[in-house]
Short mmCIF file of C-alpha atoms and ligand atoms in Angstrom, two decimals:
data_model
loop_
_atom_site.label_atom_id
_atom_site.label_comp_id
_atom_site.label_asym_id
_atom_site.label_seq_id
_atom_site.Cartn_x
_atom_site.Cartn_y
_atom_site.Cartn_z
CA MET A 696 0.38 -0.27 -0.51
CA PRO A 697 1.37 3.19 -1.29
CA HIS A 698 1.30 5.80 1.95
CA THR A 699 -0.81 8.82 1.00
CA THR A 700 -0.50 11.92 3.70
CA PRO A 701 -3.79 13.33 4.00
CA ILE A 702 -3.31 16.76 1.69
CA GLN A 703 -4.63 20.00 3.60
CA ALA A 704 -6.81 22.41 3.51
CA PRO A 705 -4.55 26.09 3.15
CA ALA A 706 -4.09 27.90 6.24
CA PHE A 707 -6.19 31.08 6.81
CA PRO A 708 -7.04 33.78 9.20
CA SER A 709 -10.45 32.97 10.90
CA ARG A 710 -13.45 36.75 10.01
CA LEU A 711 -14.20 35.10 14.02
CA PRO A 712 -11.57 34.29 15.66
CA GLY A 713 -13.54 34.75 19.09
CA VAL A 714 -16.76 32.67 17.98
CA GLY A 715 -16.17 28.87 19.39
CA THR A 716 -18.91 26.48 20.01
CA THR A 717 -21.74 28.20 22.46
CA ILE A 718 -22.91 27.38 25.70
CA PHE A 719 -26.44 27.20 23.72
CA THR A 720 -25.01 23.84 22.06
CA VAL A 721 -23.18 22.76 25.14
CA MET A 722 -25.78 22.64 27.63
CA SER A 723 -28.29 21.28 24.66
CA ALA A 724 -26.61 18.27 23.96
CA LEU A 725 -25.64 17.64 28.39
CA ALA A 726 -28.80 18.35 28.13
CA ALA A 727 -29.50 15.59 26.28
CA GLU A 728 -26.50 13.14 27.20
CA THR A 729 -28.24 13.15 30.46
CA GLY A 730 -31.69 13.67 30.24
CA ALA A 731 -32.04 16.68 31.39
CA VAL A 732 -35.38 19.13 31.17
CA ASN A 733 -34.40 21.30 28.14
CA LEU A 734 -35.38 24.46 29.15
CA GLY A 735 -32.06 26.36 28.05
CA GLN A 736 -32.06 26.83 23.97
CA GLY A 737 -35.43 29.36 23.15
CA PHE A 738 -37.58 26.71 20.66
CA PRO A 739 -41.12 25.16 21.55
CA ASP A 740 -41.25 21.38 22.08
CA PHE A 741 -44.78 21.74 20.92
CA GLY A 742 -46.08 22.03 16.98
CA CYS A 743 -47.82 24.26 14.78
CA ASP A 744 -51.22 24.72 14.33
CA PRO A 745 -51.79 22.07 11.77
CA LYS A 746 -54.30 24.83 9.95
CA LEU A 747 -50.93 26.48 9.37
CA THR A 748 -49.53 22.67 7.29
CA SER A 749 -52.05 22.54 5.61
CA LEU A 750 -51.96 25.56 4.17
CA VAL A 751 -48.04 25.20 3.56
CA ASN A 752 -48.51 21.81 1.70
CA ASP A 753 -51.47 23.05 -0.69
CA ALA A 754 -49.64 26.71 -1.58
CA MET A 755 -46.54 22.88 -1.98
CA ARG A 756 -49.59 20.60 -4.18
CA GLU A 757 -50.97 24.04 -6.06
CA GLY A 758 -46.96 23.70 -7.33
CA LEU A 759 -46.31 27.65 -6.25
CA ASN A 760 -42.60 25.25 -5.97
CA GLN A 761 -40.17 27.67 -7.78
CA TYR A 762 -38.09 30.92 -6.96
CA PRO A 763 -40.28 33.49 -6.16
CA PRO A 764 -39.48 37.56 -7.15
CA MET A 765 -36.84 38.30 -4.28
CA SER A 766 -38.31 40.73 -2.31
CA GLY A 767 -40.63 37.76 -1.07
CA VAL A 768 -43.89 36.94 -2.79
CA ALA A 769 -46.53 39.96 -2.95
CA PRO A 770 -49.48 37.69 -1.44
CA LEU A 771 -47.60 37.78 2.04
CA ARG A 772 -45.60 41.75 1.59
CA ALA A 773 -49.66 42.10 1.09
CA ALA A 774 -50.39 40.59 4.38
CA ILE A 775 -47.57 41.60 6.44
CA SER A 776 -47.73 45.68 5.67
CA GLY A 777 -51.76 45.39 6.28
CA LYS A 778 -51.11 43.67 10.26
CA ILE A 779 -48.33 46.47 10.92
CA GLU A 780 -50.17 49.49 10.19
CA ARG A 781 -53.78 47.31 11.74
CA LEU A 782 -51.50 47.23 14.53
CA TYR A 783 -49.00 49.92 14.70
CA GLY A 784 -50.25 52.97 12.42
CA HIS A 785 -47.98 52.59 9.89
CA ARG A 786 -48.38 51.97 6.77
CA TYR A 787 -45.14 50.03 4.31
CA ASP A 788 -45.14 49.93 1.29
CA ALA A 789 -45.75 46.59 -0.02
CA GLU A 790 -43.48 46.47 -2.93
CA ARG A 791 -41.24 48.75 -2.13
CA GLU A 792 -41.05 48.23 2.50
CA ILE A 793 -41.15 44.91 3.16
CA THR A 794 -38.90 42.45 2.16
CA VAL A 795 -39.22 38.44 3.33
CA THR A 796 -36.38 37.08 5.09
CA ALA A 797 -34.53 33.47 6.07
CA GLY A 798 -35.94 34.37 9.55
CA GLY A 799 -34.89 37.46 11.88
CA THR A 800 -30.76 36.47 12.16
CA GLN A 801 -30.33 36.28 8.09
CA ALA A 802 -32.77 39.70 8.12
CA ILE A 803 -30.21 41.11 10.70
CA PHE A 804 -27.44 40.10 8.92
CA THR A 805 -28.34 41.46 5.71
CA ALA A 806 -29.11 44.80 8.01
CA VAL A 807 -25.91 45.47 9.59
CA LEU A 808 -24.01 44.55 5.98
CA CYS A 809 -25.41 46.62 4.28
CA CYS A 810 -25.27 49.98 5.88
CA ALA A 811 -22.07 49.19 8.38
CA GLY A 812 -18.73 49.23 7.15
CA PRO A 813 -14.83 50.00 7.84
CA GLY A 814 -14.12 52.82 10.33
CA ASP A 815 -18.24 52.13 11.33
CA GLU A 816 -19.22 51.96 15.06
CA VAL A 817 -22.54 49.88 16.22
CA ILE A 818 -23.83 50.34 19.77
CA VAL A 819 -25.71 47.14 20.82
CA LEU A 820 -26.81 46.90 23.92
CA ASP A 821 -25.87 43.94 26.42
CA PRO A 822 -26.52 41.56 26.91
CA CYS A 823 -27.56 41.16 23.43
CA TYR A 824 -29.16 38.26 21.06
CA ASP A 825 -25.86 36.72 20.39
CA CYS A 826 -25.90 36.72 15.94
CA TYR A 827 -25.58 40.86 16.25
CA VAL A 828 -21.58 41.11 17.05
CA PRO A 829 -20.41 38.84 14.67
CA ALA A 830 -22.25 39.96 11.69
CA ILE A 831 -21.44 43.69 12.97
CA LYS A 832 -17.77 41.84 13.28
CA MET A 833 -18.28 40.27 9.24
CA ALA A 834 -19.65 44.03 8.21
CA GLY A 835 -15.57 44.94 8.99
CA ALA A 836 -17.26 48.02 11.70
CA ARG A 837 -16.93 47.67 15.22
CA ALA A 838 -19.22 46.62 18.41
CA VAL A 839 -19.55 49.50 20.79
CA ARG A 840 -21.47 47.42 23.79
CA VAL A 841 -23.15 49.65 26.06
CA PRO A 842 -25.14 47.32 29.31
CA LEU A 843 -28.17 47.61 29.73
CA THR A 844 -29.27 48.19 34.35
CA PRO A 845 -27.73 45.09 35.64
CA GLY A 846 -30.57 43.34 37.42
CA THR A 847 -33.41 44.52 34.81
CA PHE A 848 -32.69 45.50 32.01
CA ARG A 849 -34.02 48.55 31.49
CA PRO A 850 -32.09 50.79 28.85
CA ASP A 851 -29.50 53.94 30.54
CA PHE A 852 -30.31 56.09 27.51
CA GLY A 853 -27.85 58.57 29.41
CA ARG A 854 -24.59 55.66 28.57
CA ILE A 855 -25.82 54.58 25.03
CA ALA A 856 -25.61 59.13 24.66
CA ALA A 857 -21.99 59.15 25.69
CA ALA A 858 -21.80 56.35 23.59
CA LEU A 859 -22.65 57.82 20.28
CA THR A 860 -19.89 59.10 18.77
CA PRO A 861 -19.50 60.62 14.88
CA ARG A 862 -18.50 56.79 13.76
CA THR A 863 -22.14 55.48 14.95
CA ARG A 864 -23.55 54.02 11.96
CA LEU A 865 -26.21 51.77 13.22
CA LEU A 866 -28.21 51.25 16.72
CA ILE A 867 -29.10 48.30 17.63
CA SER A 868 -32.68 47.47 19.91
CA ASN A 869 -34.15 44.69 21.45
CA THR A 870 -37.88 44.79 22.55
CA PRO A 871 -39.40 42.19 24.05
CA HIS A 872 -35.49 41.92 25.30
CA ASN A 873 -34.11 38.44 25.19
CA PRO A 874 -32.62 37.84 27.19
CA GLY A 875 -33.92 39.80 29.98
CA GLY A 876 -37.71 39.82 29.41
CA ALA A 877 -37.99 43.82 29.76
CA VAL A 878 -40.70 45.80 27.13
CA TRP A 879 -40.13 49.24 26.30
CA SER A 880 -42.69 51.75 27.09
CA SER A 881 -43.44 54.31 25.75
CA ALA A 882 -40.97 56.96 27.43
CA ASP A 883 -38.97 54.69 26.08
CA MET A 884 -39.07 54.78 22.34
CA ARG A 885 -39.64 58.58 22.94
CA ALA A 886 -36.73 59.18 24.58
CA LEU A 887 -34.40 57.11 21.71
CA GLN A 888 -36.23 58.64 18.76
CA ASP A 889 -34.65 62.61 20.84
CA MET A 890 -31.50 60.83 21.19
CA LEU A 891 -31.17 60.07 17.91
CA ALA A 892 -32.60 63.39 16.19
CA SER A 893 -30.69 65.05 16.10
CA THR A 894 -27.65 62.30 14.62
CA ALA A 895 -27.64 60.47 11.15
CA VAL A 896 -27.74 57.04 12.97
CA LEU A 897 -30.02 54.08 11.78
CA LEU A 898 -32.17 51.94 13.71
CA LEU A 899 -32.26 48.17 13.60
CA SER A 900 -35.15 47.16 16.01
CA ASP A 901 -34.50 43.71 16.42
CA GLU A 902 -38.47 42.42 17.44
CA VAL A 903 -39.86 39.49 17.30
CA TYR A 904 -41.41 39.10 20.32
CA GLU A 905 -43.77 41.80 19.34
CA HIS A 906 -46.75 39.67 20.13
CA MET A 907 -46.04 38.20 23.06
CA VAL A 908 -46.06 41.27 25.92
CA TYR A 909 -47.81 40.41 29.69
CA ASP A 910 -50.44 42.20 32.18
CA GLY A 911 -51.73 44.51 29.47
CA ALA A 912 -48.75 46.42 28.21
CA ARG A 913 -48.16 47.47 24.58
CA HIS A 914 -45.46 46.49 22.48
CA GLU A 915 -44.04 49.40 21.64
CA SER A 916 -43.27 48.91 17.66
CA VAL A 917 -40.95 50.98 16.34
CA ALA A 918 -43.87 51.50 13.95
CA ARG A 919 -45.62 54.00 15.51
CA TYR A 920 -42.91 56.69 15.68
CA PRO A 921 -42.37 58.11 12.80
CA GLY A 922 -38.83 59.49 13.95
CA LEU A 923 -37.97 55.86 14.98
CA ALA A 924 -39.63 54.33 11.51
CA ALA A 925 -37.91 56.85 9.32
CA ARG A 926 -34.75 55.83 10.32
CA ALA A 927 -35.77 51.65 10.97
CA PHE A 928 -34.69 48.41 9.93
CA ILE A 929 -38.12 46.55 11.90
CA ILE A 930 -37.11 42.78 12.00
CA SER A 931 -39.82 39.91 12.71
CA SER A 932 -39.58 36.69 12.79
CA PHE A 933 -42.60 33.71 11.95
CA GLY A 934 -40.29 31.25 13.96
CA LYS A 935 -41.78 32.96 16.51
CA THR A 936 -45.86 33.90 15.83
CA TYR A 937 -46.04 30.40 14.69
CA HIS A 938 -44.29 27.62 16.60
CA VAL A 939 -42.36 27.25 13.87
CA THR A 940 -38.75 27.70 14.53
CA GLY A 941 -37.00 25.19 11.98
CA TRP A 942 -38.76 27.27 8.92
CA LYS A 943 -36.32 30.58 8.38
CA ILE A 944 -38.77 32.68 7.77
CA GLY A 945 -38.50 36.89 8.90
CA TYR A 946 -39.09 39.70 7.73
CA VAL A 947 -38.23 43.63 7.54
CA ALA A 948 -39.72 46.50 6.92
CA ALA A 949 -38.41 49.63 6.24
CA PRO A 950 -38.49 52.75 4.55
CA ALA A 951 -37.78 52.97 0.97
CA ALA A 952 -34.19 53.87 0.97
CA LEU A 953 -33.22 51.58 3.31
CA THR A 954 -35.10 49.17 1.88
CA ASP A 955 -33.43 49.14 -1.50
CA GLU A 956 -29.87 49.19 -0.02
CA LEU A 957 -31.09 45.44 2.38
CA ARG A 958 -31.93 44.19 -0.73
CA LYS A 959 -28.87 45.16 -2.88
CA VAL A 960 -26.97 42.84 0.13
CA HIS A 961 -30.48 39.94 0.34
CA GLN A 962 -30.59 39.77 -3.43
CA PHE A 963 -26.96 38.38 -3.54
CA ASN A 964 -27.47 36.46 0.00
CA VAL A 965 -30.49 34.42 0.13
CA PHE A 966 -31.99 35.51 -2.99
CA THR A 967 -34.80 34.54 -2.13
CA VAL A 968 -37.01 32.61 0.48
CA ASN A 969 -39.37 29.22 -0.27
CA THR A 970 -41.85 30.10 -2.00
CA PRO A 971 -45.25 27.13 0.22
CA MET A 972 -44.36 28.50 3.06
CA GLN A 973 -44.55 32.43 2.04
CA HIS A 974 -48.05 31.36 1.06
CA GLY A 975 -48.52 29.17 3.69
CA ILE A 976 -48.37 32.14 5.89
CA ALA A 977 -49.94 34.81 3.82
CA ARG A 978 -52.93 33.17 4.17
CA TYR A 979 -52.53 32.12 7.68
CA LEU A 980 -51.97 35.87 8.26
CA GLN A 981 -54.94 36.55 7.39
CA ASP A 982 -56.56 35.51 10.59
CA PRO A 983 -55.58 37.73 13.36
CA ALA A 984 -56.74 35.52 16.53
CA PRO A 985 -53.61 33.12 16.24
CA TYR A 986 -51.00 36.48 17.19
CA LEU A 987 -53.55 38.25 18.75
CA ASN A 988 -54.10 35.35 20.97
CA LEU A 989 -50.02 34.26 21.50
CA SER A 990 -49.62 37.28 25.24
CA ALA A 991 -52.91 34.98 27.13
CA PHE A 992 -51.68 31.54 25.51
CA TYR A 993 -47.55 32.36 26.80
CA THR A 994 -49.27 34.41 30.22
CA GLU A 995 -50.62 31.04 31.47
CA ARG A 996 -47.11 28.78 31.24
CA ARG A 997 -45.04 32.09 31.99
CA GLU A 998 -47.50 31.83 35.08
CA ARG A 999 -46.40 27.97 35.31
CA LEU A 1000 -43.23 28.11 35.20
CA ARG A 1001 -42.78 31.37 37.80
CA ALA A 1002 -44.66 29.55 40.35
CA ALA A 1003 -42.71 26.60 40.87
CA LEU A 1004 -39.41 28.72 40.74
CA ALA A 1005 -41.37 30.94 43.79
CA ARG A 1006 -41.40 27.92 45.72
CA THR A 1007 -37.54 27.43 45.49
CA ARG A 1008 -34.75 29.50 46.82
CA LEU A 1009 -33.98 30.99 43.31
CA ARG A 1010 -35.28 35.15 43.49
CA LEU A 1011 -37.64 35.69 40.14
CA LEU A 1012 -36.62 38.35 38.04
CA PRO A 1013 -39.85 40.87 36.52
CA CYS A 1014 -40.34 39.07 33.31
CA GLN A 1015 -42.60 41.58 30.75
CA GLY A 1016 -42.20 39.93 27.20
CA THR A 1017 -40.58 37.08 25.13
CA TYR A 1018 -40.86 33.50 26.31
CA PHE A 1019 -37.25 33.78 28.54
CA GLN A 1020 -37.89 33.81 32.74
CA CYS A 1021 -34.90 35.05 34.36
CA ALA A 1022 -33.98 33.99 37.85
CA ALA A 1023 -31.83 34.38 40.46
CA TYR A 1024 -29.34 32.11 42.02
CA ASP A 1025 -27.99 34.40 45.31
CA GLY A 1026 -30.22 32.83 47.68
CA LEU A 1027 -29.06 29.69 47.16
CA SER A 1028 -26.23 27.66 49.54
CA ILE A 1029 -22.86 29.06 49.35
CA ALA A 1030 -21.17 26.12 47.57
CA GLU A 1031 -23.59 26.61 44.60
CA ARG A 1032 -23.64 29.74 44.50
CA ASP A 1033 -19.96 30.97 44.81
CA LEU A 1034 -20.01 28.97 40.79
CA ASN A 1035 -20.54 30.83 37.82
CA GLU A 1036 -23.14 31.08 36.12
CA ALA A 1037 -21.71 28.38 32.86
CA ASP A 1038 -20.93 26.61 35.67
CA PHE A 1039 -23.69 26.87 37.70
CA CYS A 1040 -26.22 25.72 34.70
CA LEU A 1041 -23.61 23.01 34.32
CA TRP A 1042 -24.37 21.80 37.45
CA LEU A 1043 -28.06 22.66 37.41
CA THR A 1044 -28.02 20.27 34.36
CA ARG A 1045 -26.02 17.26 35.88
CA GLU A 1046 -27.85 17.61 39.39
CA ILE A 1047 -31.20 18.90 39.29
CA GLY A 1048 -31.59 18.19 35.65
CA VAL A 1049 -32.89 21.08 34.28
CA ALA A 1050 -31.60 22.89 31.65
CA ALA A 1051 -30.87 26.90 31.12
CA VAL A 1052 -28.89 29.63 30.34
CA PRO A 1053 -26.32 31.89 31.39
CA LEU A 1054 -26.71 35.39 31.13
CA SER A 1055 -22.78 36.00 31.17
CA ALA A 1056 -23.31 34.72 27.40
CA PHE A 1057 -24.84 37.56 25.63
CA TYR A 1058 -22.13 39.75 27.48
CA GLY A 1059 -19.09 40.94 25.75
CA ASN A 1060 -17.21 40.83 28.97
CA ALA A 1061 -18.91 36.95 31.03
CA PHE A 1062 -20.44 39.89 33.22
CA ASP A 1063 -21.84 37.11 36.56
CA GLN A 1064 -24.51 38.20 38.38
CA LYS A 1065 -25.25 34.65 39.03
CA ILE A 1066 -28.97 35.42 36.98
CA ILE A 1067 -29.93 32.35 34.54
CA ARG A 1068 -33.00 32.86 31.94
CA PHE A 1069 -34.97 29.27 31.59
CA CYS A 1070 -37.47 29.25 28.30
CA PHE A 1071 -41.06 28.29 28.82
CA ALA A 1072 -42.35 27.42 25.10
CA LYS A 1073 -42.62 24.23 26.43
CA ARG A 1074 -45.60 21.43 26.96
CA ASN A 1075 -47.71 21.78 30.74
CA GLU A 1076 -45.86 18.43 31.38
CA THR A 1077 -42.16 19.76 30.26
CA LEU A 1078 -42.85 22.68 33.03
CA ASP A 1079 -44.17 20.33 35.74
CA GLU A 1080 -41.32 18.04 35.41
CA ALA A 1081 -39.16 20.22 35.06
CA ALA A 1082 -40.97 22.04 38.58
CA ARG A 1083 -40.89 18.87 39.91
CA ARG A 1084 -37.22 18.42 39.77
CA LEU A 1085 -36.69 22.19 40.43
CA ALA A 1086 -38.64 21.27 43.53
CA ARG A 1087 -34.95 20.62 45.16
CA LEU A 1088 -33.30 23.89 45.30
N1 LIG B 530 -33.79 38.34 17.35
C1 LIG B 530 -33.77 37.35 18.93
C2 LIG B 530 -33.72 38.68 20.19
C3 LIG B 530 -34.05 36.22 19.22
O1 LIG B 530 -33.99 35.44 20.16
C4 LIG B 530 -33.84 35.13 17.90
C5 LIG B 530 -34.09 33.93 17.90
N2 LIG B 530 -33.66 33.09 19.05
C6 LIG B 530 -33.83 36.10 16.62
C7 LIG B 530 -33.84 37.13 16.52
C8 LIG B 530 -33.44 35.04 15.03
O2 LIG B 530 -35.23 34.68 15.29
P1 LIG B 530 -35.08 33.97 13.54
O3 LIG B 530 -34.78 32.12 14.56
O4 LIG B 530 -36.11 33.34 13.17
O5 LIG B 530 -33.78 33.16 12.91
#
């Protein structure tokens, strides 16, 4: 047998040298390996409305299976535009101002890439969703991380204003907020609007949890604030709203001038998003009940998890929106409360049999507040089993 040396790929410098396996992947793998109840990663463990799958199947059977228009199929863009206008009072032109994307993640990546580049700064508010900073880095821009108020995750406009420079191109906001569960008030939105009024800073408003707000609060979409809407890419995701995170379908609503630039990148990034799901969702959107009832649907699950956690020595943090509940473990016995958040989550998975994620994973500097995040987008039986196990805490 001749000896052959495997041919190596040429070495090249990583474009994202700091990125490795995320704690979400580690925790999910550990949960699977140990049989822990996985309240870590944010996805529902229940199915979507069978009506929605039927509508997608119908579209496939009708032969709607070829490339759709680059910006999305017309009925879906019209349905999205109608929904935004009815809910938030701002009319986006379906032809020129709505773009269907492969989920929120691709929407965010595309929006960042189309406006930020070398020499630009993009402000993110820590703790923040983990795809923002890699997108900024891939654009060649610099991420400027400004902390939200620790513990409450409310915006600190003094700190945000202090971070603005002539190089600031974009600010990324997120309400309802993952991981903190905070919901910005109309006073917050007005403060943001006032702060940006004299600047040329664009806004990326991540509103993927727009239909999950509790206790009578309302979602303050940027679309409600003309001074913000004029400079904003609004992003949402049907994965969250319709319990289909694996479908990866969402959209961007933005003024025509912004959308023109967004579509230049979108066109050569994914070009189009799968056709039958676009038609299925367009038809399903005709009935507003599923998204209007979502807050009530999740309120029940939120209460179930909160009641379970309230029976432990974990300290509940407020949850005004999203399907995430944060809790602090600073009241546990010394050995456990001395663990950092990542180690505490490993301990919780192995010893208690429930997986959660550390908040430090959402910060640039691994800031440790002894806070972990649970996801309550789960069946009652899943939440009850988690409750039974957590009762030992
Ligand atoms: N933004 C936030 C705040 C999220 O939590 C998520 C999903 N976890 C996304 C964007 C991405 O949405 P999608 O799954 O549609 O890509």
